[in-house]
Amino acid sequence: AIIEEAERRGLKQSDEGAEELNALLDRFNEDPKSLNKEEHIILGKSLGLNLRSYFGEDTMIAKITEALNEAE
């Protein structure tokens, strides 16, 4: 779902990039707090979000969760 959403928003991913995104998404789904800020930003960017490093972790998780729910 994340890859289709990224493609829908015009972001092209290589196979390797898609695998990395899927791994981040899997980790996020298991435990959102297991990702560091940079990983949250990467995952958010793939969903079309403009997350910033000064955002709090809870804010990033909420925005990513919301974007994933909208993509379903």
JSON list of C-alpha atoms in Angstrom, two decimals:
[
{"chain": "A", "resi": 1, "resn": "ALA", "atom": "CA", "xyz": [0.00, 0.00, 0.00]},
{"chain": "A", "resi": 2, "resn": "ILE", "atom": "CA", "xyz": [2.80, 2.42, 0.82]},
{"chain": "A", "resi": 3, "resn": "ILE", "atom": "CA", "xyz": [4.47, 1.89, -2.55]},
{"chain": "A", "resi": 4, "resn": "GLU", "atom": "CA", "xyz": [1.21, 2.42, -4.45]},
{"chain": "A", "resi": 5, "resn": "GLU", "atom": "CA", "xyz": [0.60, 5.58, -2.44]},
{"chain": "A", "resi": 6, "resn": "ALA", "atom": "CA", "xyz": [4.12, 6.86, -3.13]},
{"chain": "A", "resi": 7, "resn": "GLU", "atom": "CA", "xyz": [3.70, 6.17, -6.84]},
{"chain": "A", "resi": 8, "resn": "ARG", "atom": "CA", "xyz": [0.27, 7.81, -6.82]},
{"chain": "A", "resi": 9, "resn": "ARG", "atom": "CA", "xyz": [1.86, 10.93, -5.38]},
{"chain": "A", "resi": 10, "resn": "GLY", "atom": "CA", "xyz": [4.48, 10.89, -8.13]},
{"chain": "A", "resi": 11, "resn": "LEU", "atom": "CA", "xyz": [7.44, 9.53, -6.18]},
{"chain": "A", "resi": 12, "resn": "LYS", "atom": "CA", "xyz": [9.39, 6.93, -8.11]},
{"chain": "A", "resi": 13, "resn": "GLN", "atom": "CA", "xyz": [11.23, 4.31, -6.10]},
{"chain": "A", "resi": 14, "resn": "SER", "atom": "CA", "xyz": [13.87, 1.84, -7.22]},
{"chain": "A", "resi": 15, "resn": "ASP", "atom": "CA", "xyz": [13.41, -1.80, -6.20]},
{"chain": "A", "resi": 16, "resn": "GLU", "atom": "CA", "xyz": [16.02, -1.33, -3.50]},
{"chain": "A", "resi": 17, "resn": "GLY", "atom": "CA", "xyz": [14.33, 1.84, -2.28]},
{"chain": "A", "resi": 18, "resn": "ALA", "atom": "CA", "xyz": [10.98, 0.07, -2.26]},
{"chain": "A", "resi": 19, "resn": "GLU", "atom": "CA", "xyz": [12.45, -2.74, -0.15]},
{"chain": "A", "resi": 20, "resn": "GLU", "atom": "CA", "xyz": [13.88, -0.22, 2.32]},
{"chain": "A", "resi": 21, "resn": "LEU", "atom": "CA", "xyz": [10.52, 1.57, 2.53]},
{"chain": "A", "resi": 22, "resn": "ASN", "atom": "CA", "xyz": [8.72, -1.71, 3.10]},
{"chain": "A", "resi": 23, "resn": "ALA", "atom": "CA", "xyz": [11.19, -2.58, 5.87]},
{"chain": "A", "resi": 24, "resn": "LEU", "atom": "CA", "xyz": [10.61, 0.82, 7.50]},
{"chain": "A", "resi": 25, "resn": "LEU", "atom": "CA", "xyz": [6.85, 0.38, 7.17]},
{"chain": "A", "resi": 26, "resn": "ASP", "atom": "CA", "xyz": [7.00, -3.10, 8.72]},
{"chain": "A", "resi": 27, "resn": "ARG", "atom": "CA", "xyz": [9.03, -1.76, 11.65]},
{"chain": "A", "resi": 28, "resn": "PHE", "atom": "CA", "xyz": [6.65, 1.19, 12.00]},
{"chain": "A", "resi": 29, "resn": "ASN", "atom": "CA", "xyz": [3.63, -1.11, 12.07]},
{"chain": "A", "resi": 30, "resn": "GLU", "atom": "CA", "xyz": [5.26, -3.32, 14.73]},
{"chain": "A", "resi": 31, "resn": "ASP", "atom": "CA", "xyz": [6.50, -0.46, 16.92]},
{"chain": "A", "resi": 32, "resn": "PRO", "atom": "CA", "xyz": [6.43, 3.15, 15.64]},
{"chain": "A", "resi": 33, "resn": "LYS", "atom": "CA", "xyz": [8.91, 4.23, 18.32]},
{"chain": "A", "resi": 34, "resn": "SER", "atom": "CA", "xyz": [11.53, 1.77, 16.99]},
{"chain": "A", "resi": 35, "resn": "LEU", "atom": "CA", "xyz": [12.30, 4.19, 14.15]},
{"chain": "A", "resi": 36, "resn": "ASN", "atom": "CA", "xyz": [14.60, 7.14, 14.66]},
{"chain": "A", "resi": 37, "resn": "LYS", "atom": "CA", "xyz": [13.69, 10.66, 13.50]},
{"chain": "A", "resi": 38, "resn": "GLU", "atom": "CA", "xyz": [15.50, 10.28, 10.18]},
{"chain": "A", "resi": 39, "resn": "GLU", "atom": "CA", "xyz": [13.61, 7.06, 9.44]},
{"chain": "A", "resi": 40, "resn": "HIS", "atom": "CA", "xyz": [10.30, 8.72, 10.35]},
{"chain": "A", "resi": 41, "resn": "ILE", "atom": "CA", "xyz": [11.14, 11.56, 7.94]},
{"chain": "A", "resi": 42, "resn": "ILE", "atom": "CA", "xyz": [12.00, 9.10, 5.14]},
{"chain": "A", "resi": 43, "resn": "LEU", "atom": "CA", "xyz": [8.81, 7.13, 5.68]},
{"chain": "A", "resi": 44, "resn": "GLY", "atom": "CA", "xyz": [6.78, 10.32, 5.87]},
{"chain": "A", "resi": 45, "resn": "LYS", "atom": "CA", "xyz": [8.33, 11.67, 2.68]},
{"chain": "A", "resi": 46, "resn": "SER", "atom": "CA", "xyz": [7.31, 8.50, 0.84]},
{"chain": "A", "resi": 47, "resn": "LEU", "atom": "CA", "xyz": [3.74, 9.28, 1.91]},
{"chain": "A", "resi": 48, "resn": "GLY", "atom": "CA", "xyz": [3.95, 12.87, 0.70]},
{"chain": "A", "resi": 49, "resn": "LEU", "atom": "CA", "xyz": [4.41, 14.34, 4.17]},
{"chain": "A", "resi": 50, "resn": "ASN", "atom": "CA", "xyz": [6.78, 17.20, 4.86]},
{"chain": "A", "resi": 51, "resn": "LEU", "atom": "CA", "xyz": [8.11, 16.13, 8.26]},
{"chain": "A", "resi": 52, "resn": "ARG", "atom": "CA", "xyz": [10.91, 18.13, 9.86]},
{"chain": "A", "resi": 53, "resn": "SER", "atom": "CA", "xyz": [13.62, 17.03, 12.28]},
{"chain": "A", "resi": 54, "resn": "TYR", "atom": "CA", "xyz": [12.37, 19.49, 14.92]},
{"chain": "A", "resi": 55, "resn": "PHE", "atom": "CA", "xyz": [8.96, 17.76, 15.04]},
{"chain": "A", "resi": 56, "resn": "GLY", "atom": "CA", "xyz": [8.39, 15.64, 18.12]},
{"chain": "A", "resi": 57, "resn": "GLU", "atom": "CA", "xyz": [8.37, 11.88, 17.75]},
{"chain": "A", "resi": 58, "resn": "ASP", "atom": "CA", "xyz": [4.70, 11.63, 18.74]},
{"chain": "A", "resi": 59, "resn": "THR", "atom": "CA", "xyz": [3.77, 14.25, 16.12]},
{"chain": "A", "resi": 60, "resn": "MET", "atom": "CA", "xyz": [5.63, 12.36, 13.40]},
{"chain": "A", "resi": 61, "resn": "ILE", "atom": "CA", "xyz": [4.01, 9.07, 14.38]},
{"chain": "A", "resi": 62, "resn": "ALA", "atom": "CA", "xyz": [0.54, 10.67, 14.38]},
{"chain": "A", "resi": 63, "resn": "LYS", "atom": "CA", "xyz": [1.06, 12.24, 10.95]},
{"chain": "A", "resi": 64, "resn": "ILE", "atom": "CA", "xyz": [2.41, 8.99, 9.43]},
{"chain": "A", "resi": 65, "resn": "THR", "atom": "CA", "xyz": [-0.43, 6.97, 10.98]},
{"chain": "A", "resi": 66, "resn": "GLU", "atom": "CA", "xyz": [-2.99, 9.42, 9.60]},
{"chain": "A", "resi": 67, "resn": "ALA", "atom": "CA", "xyz": [-1.45, 9.27, 6.11]},
{"chain": "A", "resi": 68, "resn": "LEU", "atom": "CA", "xyz": [-1.42, 5.46, 6.18]},
{"chain": "A", "resi": 69, "resn": "ASN", "atom": "CA", "xyz": [-5.07, 5.37, 7.25]},
{"chain": "A", "resi": 70, "resn": "GLU", "atom": "CA", "xyz": [-6.01, 7.72, 4.40]},
{"chain": "A", "resi": 71, "resn": "ALA", "atom": "CA", "xyz": [-4.11, 5.52, 1.93]},
{"chain": "A", "resi": 72, "resn": "GLU", "atom": "CA", "xyz": [-6.16, 2.43, 2.79]}
]
